[in-house]
Coordinates of C-alpha atoms in Angstrom, one line a residue:
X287 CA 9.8 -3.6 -8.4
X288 CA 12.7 -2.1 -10.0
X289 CA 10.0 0.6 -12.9
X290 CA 8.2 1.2 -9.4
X291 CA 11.9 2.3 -7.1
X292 CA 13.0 4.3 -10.2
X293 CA 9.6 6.2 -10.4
X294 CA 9.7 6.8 -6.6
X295 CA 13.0 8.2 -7.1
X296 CA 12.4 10.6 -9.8
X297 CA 9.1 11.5 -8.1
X298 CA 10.3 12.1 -4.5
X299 CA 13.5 13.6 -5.6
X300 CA 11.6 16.3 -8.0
X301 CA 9.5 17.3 -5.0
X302 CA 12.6 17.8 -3.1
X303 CA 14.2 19.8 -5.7
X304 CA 13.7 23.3 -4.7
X305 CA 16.4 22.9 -1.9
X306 CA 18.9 22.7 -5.0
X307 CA 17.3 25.3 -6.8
X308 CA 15.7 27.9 -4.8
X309 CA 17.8 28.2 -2.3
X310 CA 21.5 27.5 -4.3
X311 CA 22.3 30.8 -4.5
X312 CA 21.3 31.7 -1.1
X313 CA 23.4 28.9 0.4
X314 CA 26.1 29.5 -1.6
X315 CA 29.8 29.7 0.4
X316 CA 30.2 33.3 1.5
X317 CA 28.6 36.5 0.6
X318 CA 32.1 38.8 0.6
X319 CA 32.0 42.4 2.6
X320 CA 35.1 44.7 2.0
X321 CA 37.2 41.7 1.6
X322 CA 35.7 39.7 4.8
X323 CA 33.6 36.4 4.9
X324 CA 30.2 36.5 6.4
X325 CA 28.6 33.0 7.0
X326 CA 25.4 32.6 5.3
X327 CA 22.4 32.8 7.6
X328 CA 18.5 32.3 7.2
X329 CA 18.3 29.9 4.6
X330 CA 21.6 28.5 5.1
X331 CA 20.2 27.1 8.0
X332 CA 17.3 24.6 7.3
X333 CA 14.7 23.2 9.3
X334 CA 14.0 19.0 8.8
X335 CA 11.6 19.8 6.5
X336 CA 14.3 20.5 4.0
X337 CA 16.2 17.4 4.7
X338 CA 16.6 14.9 2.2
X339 CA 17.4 11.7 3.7
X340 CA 13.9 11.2 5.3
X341 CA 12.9 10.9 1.4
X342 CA 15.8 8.4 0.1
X343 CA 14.9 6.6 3.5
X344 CA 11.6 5.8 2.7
X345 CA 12.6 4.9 -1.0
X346 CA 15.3 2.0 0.6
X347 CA 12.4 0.7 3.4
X348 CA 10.2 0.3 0.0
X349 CA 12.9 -1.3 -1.5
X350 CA 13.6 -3.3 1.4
X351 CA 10.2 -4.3 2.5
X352 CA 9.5 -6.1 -1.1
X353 CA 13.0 -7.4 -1.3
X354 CA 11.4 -9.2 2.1
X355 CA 8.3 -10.1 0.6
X356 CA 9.9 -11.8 -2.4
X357 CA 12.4 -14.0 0.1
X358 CA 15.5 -12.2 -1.2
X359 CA 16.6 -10.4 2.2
X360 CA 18.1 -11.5 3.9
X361 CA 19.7 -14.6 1.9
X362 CA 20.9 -16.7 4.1
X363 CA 22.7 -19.2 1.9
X364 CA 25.0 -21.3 3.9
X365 CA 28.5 -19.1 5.1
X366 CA 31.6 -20.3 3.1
X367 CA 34.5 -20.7 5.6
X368 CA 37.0 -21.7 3.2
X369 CA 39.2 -19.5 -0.2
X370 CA 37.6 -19.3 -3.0
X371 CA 40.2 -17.8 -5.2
X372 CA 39.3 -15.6 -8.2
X373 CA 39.6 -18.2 -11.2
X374 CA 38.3 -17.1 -14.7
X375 CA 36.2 -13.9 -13.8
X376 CA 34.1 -16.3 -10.8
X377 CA 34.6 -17.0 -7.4
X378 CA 32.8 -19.8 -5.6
X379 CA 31.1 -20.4 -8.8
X380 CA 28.7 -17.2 -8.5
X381 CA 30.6 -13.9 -7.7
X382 CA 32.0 -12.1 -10.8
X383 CA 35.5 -10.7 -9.6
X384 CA 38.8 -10.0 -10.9
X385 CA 42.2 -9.8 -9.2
X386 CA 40.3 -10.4 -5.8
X387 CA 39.7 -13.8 -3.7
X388 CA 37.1 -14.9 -1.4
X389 CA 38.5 -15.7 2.2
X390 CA 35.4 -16.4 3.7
X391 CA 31.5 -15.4 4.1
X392 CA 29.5 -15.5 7.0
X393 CA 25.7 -15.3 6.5
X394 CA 23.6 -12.5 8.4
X395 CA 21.8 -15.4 10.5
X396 CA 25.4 -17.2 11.6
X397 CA 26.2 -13.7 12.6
X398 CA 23.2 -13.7 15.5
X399 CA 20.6 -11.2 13.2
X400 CA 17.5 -11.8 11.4
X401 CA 17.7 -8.9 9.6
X402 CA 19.9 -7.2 6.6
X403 CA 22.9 -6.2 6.9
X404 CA 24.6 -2.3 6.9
X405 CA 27.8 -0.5 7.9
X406 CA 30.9 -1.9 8.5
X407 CA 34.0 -1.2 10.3
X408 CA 37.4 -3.0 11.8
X409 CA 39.6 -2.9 14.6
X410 CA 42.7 -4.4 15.4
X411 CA 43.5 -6.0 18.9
X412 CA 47.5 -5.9 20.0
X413 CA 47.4 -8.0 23.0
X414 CA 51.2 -8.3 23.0
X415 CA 53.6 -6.4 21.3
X416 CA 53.5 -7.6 17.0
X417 CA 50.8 -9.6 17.9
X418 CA 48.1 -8.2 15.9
X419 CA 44.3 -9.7 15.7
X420 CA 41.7 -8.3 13.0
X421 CA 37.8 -8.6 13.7
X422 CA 35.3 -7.5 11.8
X423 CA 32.4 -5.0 13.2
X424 CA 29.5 -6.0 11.5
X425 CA 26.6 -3.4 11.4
X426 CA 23.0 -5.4 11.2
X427 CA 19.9 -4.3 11.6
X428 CA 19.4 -5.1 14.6
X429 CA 22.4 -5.3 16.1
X430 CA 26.3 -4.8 15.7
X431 CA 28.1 -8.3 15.4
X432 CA 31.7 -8.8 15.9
X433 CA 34.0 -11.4 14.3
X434 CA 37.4 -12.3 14.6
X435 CA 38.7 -12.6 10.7
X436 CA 42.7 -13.0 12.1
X437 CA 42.3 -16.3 10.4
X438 CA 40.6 -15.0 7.4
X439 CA 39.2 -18.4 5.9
X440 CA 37.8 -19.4 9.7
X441 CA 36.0 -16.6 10.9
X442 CA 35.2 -17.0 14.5
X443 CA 31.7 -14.6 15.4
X444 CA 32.3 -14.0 19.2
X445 CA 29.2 -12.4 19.8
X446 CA 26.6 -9.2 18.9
X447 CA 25.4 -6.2 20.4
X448 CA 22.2 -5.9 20.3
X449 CA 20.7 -2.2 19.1
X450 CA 19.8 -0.1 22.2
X451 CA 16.1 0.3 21.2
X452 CA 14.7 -0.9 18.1
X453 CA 15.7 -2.3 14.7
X454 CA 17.0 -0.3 11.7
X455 CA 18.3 -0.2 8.3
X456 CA 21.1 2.0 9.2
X457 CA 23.8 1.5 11.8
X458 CA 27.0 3.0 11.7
X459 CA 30.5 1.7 13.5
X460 CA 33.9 3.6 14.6
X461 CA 36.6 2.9 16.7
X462 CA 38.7 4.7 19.4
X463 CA 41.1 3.4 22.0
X464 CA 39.7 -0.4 21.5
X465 CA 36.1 0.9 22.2
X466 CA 32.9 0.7 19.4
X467 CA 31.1 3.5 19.3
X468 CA 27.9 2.6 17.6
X469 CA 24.8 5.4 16.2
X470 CA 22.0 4.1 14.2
X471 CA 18.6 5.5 13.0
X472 CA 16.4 3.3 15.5
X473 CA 14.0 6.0 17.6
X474 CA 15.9 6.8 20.8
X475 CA 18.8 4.9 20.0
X476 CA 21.7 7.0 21.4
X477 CA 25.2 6.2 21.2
X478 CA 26.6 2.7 22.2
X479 CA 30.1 2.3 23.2
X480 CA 31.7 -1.0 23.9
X481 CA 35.2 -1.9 25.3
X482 CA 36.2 -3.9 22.7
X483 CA 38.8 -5.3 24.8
X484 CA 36.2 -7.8 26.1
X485 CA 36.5 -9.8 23.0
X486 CA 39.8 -11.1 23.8
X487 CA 38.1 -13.6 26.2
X488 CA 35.2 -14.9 24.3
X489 CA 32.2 -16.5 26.1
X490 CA 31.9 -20.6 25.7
X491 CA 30.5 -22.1 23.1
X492 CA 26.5 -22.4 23.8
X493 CA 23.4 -22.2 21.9
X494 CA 23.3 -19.6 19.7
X495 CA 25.3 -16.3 19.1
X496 CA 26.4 -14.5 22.5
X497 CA 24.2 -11.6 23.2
X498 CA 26.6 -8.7 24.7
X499 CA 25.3 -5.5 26.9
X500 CA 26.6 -2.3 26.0
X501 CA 29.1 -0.2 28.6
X502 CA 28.2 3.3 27.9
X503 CA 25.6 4.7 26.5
X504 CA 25.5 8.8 25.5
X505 CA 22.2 9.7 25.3
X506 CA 22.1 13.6 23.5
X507 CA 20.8 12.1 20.5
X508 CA 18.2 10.0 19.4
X509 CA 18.3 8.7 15.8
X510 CA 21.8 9.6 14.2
X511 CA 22.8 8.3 10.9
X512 CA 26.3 8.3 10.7
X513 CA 29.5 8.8 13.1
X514 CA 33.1 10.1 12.1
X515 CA 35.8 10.1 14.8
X516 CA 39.2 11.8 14.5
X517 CA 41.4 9.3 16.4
X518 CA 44.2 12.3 16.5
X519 CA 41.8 14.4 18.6
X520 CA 39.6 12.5 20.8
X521 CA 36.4 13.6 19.2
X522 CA 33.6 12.3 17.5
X523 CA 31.1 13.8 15.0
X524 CA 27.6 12.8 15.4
X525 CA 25.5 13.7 12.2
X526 CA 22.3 13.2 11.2
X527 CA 20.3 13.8 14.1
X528 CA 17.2 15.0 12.8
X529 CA 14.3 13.7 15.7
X530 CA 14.0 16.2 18.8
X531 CA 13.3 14.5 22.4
X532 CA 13.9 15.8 25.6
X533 CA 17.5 16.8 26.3
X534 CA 18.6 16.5 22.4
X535 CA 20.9 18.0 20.7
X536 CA 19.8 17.6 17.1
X537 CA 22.1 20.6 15.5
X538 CA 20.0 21.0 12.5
X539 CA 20.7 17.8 11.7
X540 CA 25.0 19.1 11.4
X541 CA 28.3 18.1 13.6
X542 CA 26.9 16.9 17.0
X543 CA 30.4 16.8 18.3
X544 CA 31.6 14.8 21.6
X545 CA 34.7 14.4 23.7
X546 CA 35.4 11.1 24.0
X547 CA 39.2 10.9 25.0
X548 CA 37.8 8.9 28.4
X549 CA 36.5 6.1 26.2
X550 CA 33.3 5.3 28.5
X551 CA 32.8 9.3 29.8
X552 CA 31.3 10.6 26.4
X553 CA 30.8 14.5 26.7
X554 CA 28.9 17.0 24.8
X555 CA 31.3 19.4 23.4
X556 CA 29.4 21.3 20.9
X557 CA 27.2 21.9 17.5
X558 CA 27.5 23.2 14.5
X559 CA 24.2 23.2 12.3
X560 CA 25.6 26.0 9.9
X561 CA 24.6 24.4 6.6
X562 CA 22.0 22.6 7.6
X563 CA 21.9 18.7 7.4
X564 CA 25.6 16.7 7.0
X565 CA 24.9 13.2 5.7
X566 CA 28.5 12.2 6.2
X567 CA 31.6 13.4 7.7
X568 CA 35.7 13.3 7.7
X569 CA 37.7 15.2 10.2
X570 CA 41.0 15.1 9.9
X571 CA 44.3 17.3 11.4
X572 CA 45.1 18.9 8.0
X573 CA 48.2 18.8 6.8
X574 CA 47.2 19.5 3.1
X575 CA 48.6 22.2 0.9
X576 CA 46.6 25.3 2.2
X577 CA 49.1 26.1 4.7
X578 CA 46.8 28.7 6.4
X579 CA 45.5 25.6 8.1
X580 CA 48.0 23.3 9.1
X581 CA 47.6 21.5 11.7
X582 CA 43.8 22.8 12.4
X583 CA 41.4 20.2 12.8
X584 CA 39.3 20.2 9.9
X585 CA 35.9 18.2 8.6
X586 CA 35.2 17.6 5.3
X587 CA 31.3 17.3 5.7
X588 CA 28.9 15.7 2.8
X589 CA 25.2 18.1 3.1
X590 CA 22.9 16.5 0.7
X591 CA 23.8 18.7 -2.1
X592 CA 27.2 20.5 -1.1
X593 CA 30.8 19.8 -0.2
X594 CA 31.3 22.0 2.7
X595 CA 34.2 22.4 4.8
X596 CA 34.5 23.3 8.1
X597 CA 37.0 24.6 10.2
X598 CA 36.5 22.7 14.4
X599 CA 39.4 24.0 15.7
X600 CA 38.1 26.0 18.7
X601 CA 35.3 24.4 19.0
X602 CA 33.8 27.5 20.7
X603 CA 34.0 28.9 17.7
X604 CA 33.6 27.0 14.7
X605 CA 33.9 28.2 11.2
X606 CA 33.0 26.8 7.9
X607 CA 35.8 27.9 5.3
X608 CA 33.8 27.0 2.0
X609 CA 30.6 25.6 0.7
X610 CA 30.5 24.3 -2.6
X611 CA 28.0 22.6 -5.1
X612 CA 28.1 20.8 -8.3
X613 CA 26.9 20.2 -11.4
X614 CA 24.1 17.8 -11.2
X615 CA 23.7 17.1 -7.9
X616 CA 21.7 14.7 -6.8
X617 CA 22.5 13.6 -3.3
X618 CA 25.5 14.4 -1.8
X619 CA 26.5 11.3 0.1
X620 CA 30.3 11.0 1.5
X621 CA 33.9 11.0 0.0
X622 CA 36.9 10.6 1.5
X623 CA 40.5 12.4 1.3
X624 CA 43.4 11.0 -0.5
X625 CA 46.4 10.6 2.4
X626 CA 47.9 14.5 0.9
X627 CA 45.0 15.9 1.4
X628 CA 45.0 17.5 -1.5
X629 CA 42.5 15.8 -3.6
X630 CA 38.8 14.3 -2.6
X631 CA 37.0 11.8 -3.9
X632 CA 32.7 12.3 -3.7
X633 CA 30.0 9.6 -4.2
X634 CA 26.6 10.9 -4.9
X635 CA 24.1 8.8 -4.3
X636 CA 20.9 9.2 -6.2
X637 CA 22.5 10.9 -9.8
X638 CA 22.2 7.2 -11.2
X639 CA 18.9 6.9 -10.6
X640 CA 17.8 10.7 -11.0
X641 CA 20.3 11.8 -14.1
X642 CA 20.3 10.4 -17.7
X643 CA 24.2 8.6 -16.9
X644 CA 23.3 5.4 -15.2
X645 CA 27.3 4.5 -15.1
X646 CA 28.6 5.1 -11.5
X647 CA 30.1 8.5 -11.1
X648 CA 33.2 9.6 -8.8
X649 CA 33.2 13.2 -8.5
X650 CA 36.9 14.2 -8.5
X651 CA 37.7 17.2 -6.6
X652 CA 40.8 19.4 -5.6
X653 CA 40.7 20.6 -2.4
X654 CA 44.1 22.2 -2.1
X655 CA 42.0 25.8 -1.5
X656 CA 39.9 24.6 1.5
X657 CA 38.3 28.1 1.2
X658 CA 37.6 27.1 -2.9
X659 CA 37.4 23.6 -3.7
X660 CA 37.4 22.7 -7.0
X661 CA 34.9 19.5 -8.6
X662 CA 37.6 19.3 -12.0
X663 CA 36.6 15.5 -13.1
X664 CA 34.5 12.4 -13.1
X665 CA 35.4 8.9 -13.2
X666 CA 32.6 7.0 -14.5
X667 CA 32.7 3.2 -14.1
X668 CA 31.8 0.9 -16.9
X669 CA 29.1 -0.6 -14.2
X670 CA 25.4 0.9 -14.3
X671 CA 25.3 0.8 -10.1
X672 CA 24.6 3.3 -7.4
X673 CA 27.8 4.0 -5.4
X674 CA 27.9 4.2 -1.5
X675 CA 30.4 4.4 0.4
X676 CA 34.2 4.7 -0.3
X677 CA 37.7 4.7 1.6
X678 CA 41.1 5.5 0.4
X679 CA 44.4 3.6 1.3
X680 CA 47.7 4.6 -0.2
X681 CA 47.1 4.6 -3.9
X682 CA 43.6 3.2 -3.9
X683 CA 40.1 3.7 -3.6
X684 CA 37.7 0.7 -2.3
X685 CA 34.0 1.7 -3.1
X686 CA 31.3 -0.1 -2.1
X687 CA 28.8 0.1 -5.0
X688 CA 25.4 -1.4 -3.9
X689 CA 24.9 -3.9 -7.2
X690 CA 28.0 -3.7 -8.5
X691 CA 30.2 -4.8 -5.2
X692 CA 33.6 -3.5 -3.8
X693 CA 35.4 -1.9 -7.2
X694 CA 38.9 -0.8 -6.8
X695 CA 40.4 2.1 -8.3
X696 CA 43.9 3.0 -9.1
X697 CA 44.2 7.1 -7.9
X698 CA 48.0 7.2 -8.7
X699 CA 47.8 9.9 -10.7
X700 CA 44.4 11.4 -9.7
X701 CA 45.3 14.6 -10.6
X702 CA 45.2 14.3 -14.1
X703 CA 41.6 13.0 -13.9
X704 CA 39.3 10.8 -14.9
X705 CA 41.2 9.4 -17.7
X706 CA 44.1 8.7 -15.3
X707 CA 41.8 6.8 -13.0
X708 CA 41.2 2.9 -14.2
X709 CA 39.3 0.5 -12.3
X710 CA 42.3 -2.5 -11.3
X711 CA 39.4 -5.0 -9.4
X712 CA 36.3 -5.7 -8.0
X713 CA 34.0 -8.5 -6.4
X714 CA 30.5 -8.4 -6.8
X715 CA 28.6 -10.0 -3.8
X716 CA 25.3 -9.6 -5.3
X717 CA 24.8 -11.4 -7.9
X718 CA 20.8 -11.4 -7.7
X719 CA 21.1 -8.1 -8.7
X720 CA 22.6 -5.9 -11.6
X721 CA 20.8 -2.9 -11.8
X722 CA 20.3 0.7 -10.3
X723 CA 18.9 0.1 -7.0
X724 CA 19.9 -0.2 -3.2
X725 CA 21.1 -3.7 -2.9
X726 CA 24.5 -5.1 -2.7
X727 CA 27.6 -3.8 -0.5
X728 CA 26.8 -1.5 1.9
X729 CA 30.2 -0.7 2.8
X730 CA 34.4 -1.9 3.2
X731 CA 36.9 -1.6 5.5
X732 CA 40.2 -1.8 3.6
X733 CA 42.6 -0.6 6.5
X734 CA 43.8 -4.0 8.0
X735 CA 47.5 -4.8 7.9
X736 CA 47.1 -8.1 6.9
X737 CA 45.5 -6.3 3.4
X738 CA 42.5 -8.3 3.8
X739 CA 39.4 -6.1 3.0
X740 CA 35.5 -6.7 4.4
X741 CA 32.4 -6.1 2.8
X742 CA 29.2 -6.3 3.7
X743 CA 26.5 -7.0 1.7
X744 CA 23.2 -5.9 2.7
X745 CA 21.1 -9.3 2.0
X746 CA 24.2 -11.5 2.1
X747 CA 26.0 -10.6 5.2
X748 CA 30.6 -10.7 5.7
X749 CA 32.7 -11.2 3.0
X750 CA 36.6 -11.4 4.1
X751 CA 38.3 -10.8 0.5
X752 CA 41.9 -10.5 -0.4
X753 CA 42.9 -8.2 -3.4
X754 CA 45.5 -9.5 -5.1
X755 CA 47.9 -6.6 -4.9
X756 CA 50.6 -8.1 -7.4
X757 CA 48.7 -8.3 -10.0
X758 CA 47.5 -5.0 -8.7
X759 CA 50.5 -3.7 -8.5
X760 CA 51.9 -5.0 -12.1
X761 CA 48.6 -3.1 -14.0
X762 CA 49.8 0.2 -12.8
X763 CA 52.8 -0.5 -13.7
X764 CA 52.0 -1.5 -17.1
X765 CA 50.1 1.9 -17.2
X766 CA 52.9 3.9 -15.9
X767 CA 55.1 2.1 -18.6
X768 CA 52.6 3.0 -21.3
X769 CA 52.7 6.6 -20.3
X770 CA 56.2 6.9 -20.1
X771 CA 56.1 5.7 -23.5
X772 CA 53.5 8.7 -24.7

């Protein structure tokens, strides 16, 4: 299985090609006319035949479908609701880890799905002023489960949503004013939003896991893949959308964006299909270094073989400030902005399996010039793994690394480079597999005040884990020392 996913890759990836090739100078940022942009045109904006994700789609169902046939998805071993700290490079006698415990794992099955697992978010309830209560939103393939982790080693699963049409590898959670807002690439499937409020009075105990309705549903899209809210604006970014249906908007498969400051009113606002297809998106208010845009409202947008920025201000009139490739591309997947916003970290997610460096690359970038971003440096991890999805808090950077788990870098000094960057954890839930495929951890949500991170795995299901930030904390320090020294 694993000669016959790395031959698909190279296969389907060379036929897709010519999008990097033929058209890169064509797509290329800005042509420049007595000292004025002009946004690219024609070419710059695709049709779905040029997308790319219908092609690494059909290499994970593959992948997938014979994980199913050879009983390894989902595993639904028995959930651990107990610590099982980090002793000796193991964890509950199977997860390789360092500097980070197990609270707990729930299995996909405990958790109300028979399928595998996806996306994951968080959100913290505040019913009373400093009382704070974490759950975990729990992306599944056919539904969206949600858990309350506040007790992190007795996770309590309140209930699930079930998808709004069919089942589906991808699902994708955020959060606004206590409500989910769900997207997934199921046929039809919309937007779900849920009050999340409603899980502060769970249903009684009865047989099996409580089966929850949706209380809004934006129907402008059929299959999205992913979903990016700015909680400082009220709007979400819909991306992704590449099926047409009567009273879509699929926006060349760009920013679908929506107004959603009343919670359960959802409204179109606009689209921007510019460059084409955006895999992933994150829109912040900038308050970077480019001062010509402080305080704009800014996405930094992910296109399959690009980091483009975009400028969504006036959203009657959107603008995208730069558009910028690098060297071998392969699939350009998301990233995520350290807390300056000055520097961005990329994930690209088929050069493992499509270059000759099987070692998980971070692409580096400095994005002080939002008009010129720069890609100056690589991390590469010792770990031959595909790399998903990341996040960035304070001083580190949580990527979820299919094979090789949640790894944990230390970004203090980030804009040295890749020698300045050194990997200070990691917990591998999957230990069935150690090579360059699509299994593993899908995602992590490391933004919980309690410091607890959650992962989840695609065949496992929830992992609650707690990095161990002294000793965290005492490596950089011994680094910082060191360099002092030099």
């Amino acid at each position: 299985m694993k000669l016959l996913l790395a031959v698909l890759v190279a296969v389907a990836v060379s036929e897709a090609q010519p999008r990097h090739d033929n058209h890169h100078h064509s797509r290329h940022n800005f042509t420049e006319h007595d000292g004025s942009k002009v946004e690219c045109v024609g070419k710059c904006i695709e049709g779905p035949e040029a997308f790319h994700m219908p092609m690494v789609m059909k290499l994970k169902e593959k992948a997938y479908a014979e994980c199913h046939a050879e009983g390894k998805c989902p595993f639904n071993q028995p959930s651990i609701h107990r610590l099982s700290p980090c002793v000796d490079g193991k964890s509950a006698g199977e997860y390789d880890c360092r500097n980070i415990d197990m609270l707990s794992y729930t299995s996909l099955r405990d958790m109300g799905s028979t399928g595998d697992g996806n996306d994951i978010w968080g959100w913290t309830d505040e019913p009373a002023p400093g009382v704070l209560r974490e759950y975990a939103l729990v992306g599944m393939a056919d539904g969206t489960a949600f858990v309350h982790i506040t007790d992190p080693t007795e996770p309590e699963v309140i209930g699930m949503l079930p998808t709004h049409t069919s089942s589906s590898s991808w699902r994708d959670i955020k959060v606004y004013k206590n409500h989910a807002y769900i997207v997934s690439e199921a046929s039809g499937h919309g937007m779900q939003v849920f009050n999340l409020l409603r899980l502060r009075n769970p249903p009684a105990p009865g047989q099996g896991v409580h089966r929850y309705e949706a209380d809004a549903h934006y129907s402008m899209v059929g299959n999205t893949h992913n979903i990016a809210i700015n909680e400082d604006t009220g709007f979400a970014y819909l991306v992704g959308s590449t099926r047409s249906g009567s009273g879509y908007q699929v926006c060349s498969g760009g920013l679908h964006i929506v107004d959603i400051s009343e919670p359960l009113e959802p409204k179109f606002s606009t689209c921007y299909g510019g460059d084409g297809y955006t895999h992933d998106v994150q829109c912040v208010v900038y308050h970077g270094p480019d001062t010509r845009y402080s305080g704009h409202e800014i996405c930094f947008a992910y296109n399959e073989n690009t980091l483009t920025v975009v400028d969504v201000t006036n959203k009657n009139g959107v603008v995208m400030l730069s558009r910028t490739p690098y060297q071998d591309v392969s699939y350009s997947h998301q990233g995520w902005l350290t807390e300056d916003h000055a520097y961005a970290i990329l994930n690209d997610e088929l050069d493992e399996m499509y270059t000759s460096e099987k070692r998980t690359r971070s692409l580096l970038w400095d994005v002080k010039n939002l008009e010129a971003p720069v890609h100056y440096s690589s991390f590469l991890s010792t770990e031959r793994s595909v790399d998903h999805n990341l996040y960035i808090r304070d001083d580190l950077a949580y990527e979820a690394n299919y094979c090789a788990g949640l790894r944990i870098l230390d970004i203090t000094r980030l804009q040295e480079g890749a020698a300045s960057v050194t990997e200070v954890a990691y917990f591998d839930v999957a230990p069935d597999w150690n090579t360059v495929s699509f299994h593993g951890s899908w995602s992590s949500y490391p933004y919980f005040e309690s410091g607890n991170v959650v992962v989840n795995s695609i065949e496992r299901g929830l992992f609650v884990l707690k990095p161990n930030y002294e000793a965290i904390r005492a490596l950089q320090e011994q680094r910082h020392n060191a360099t002092r020294l030099h």
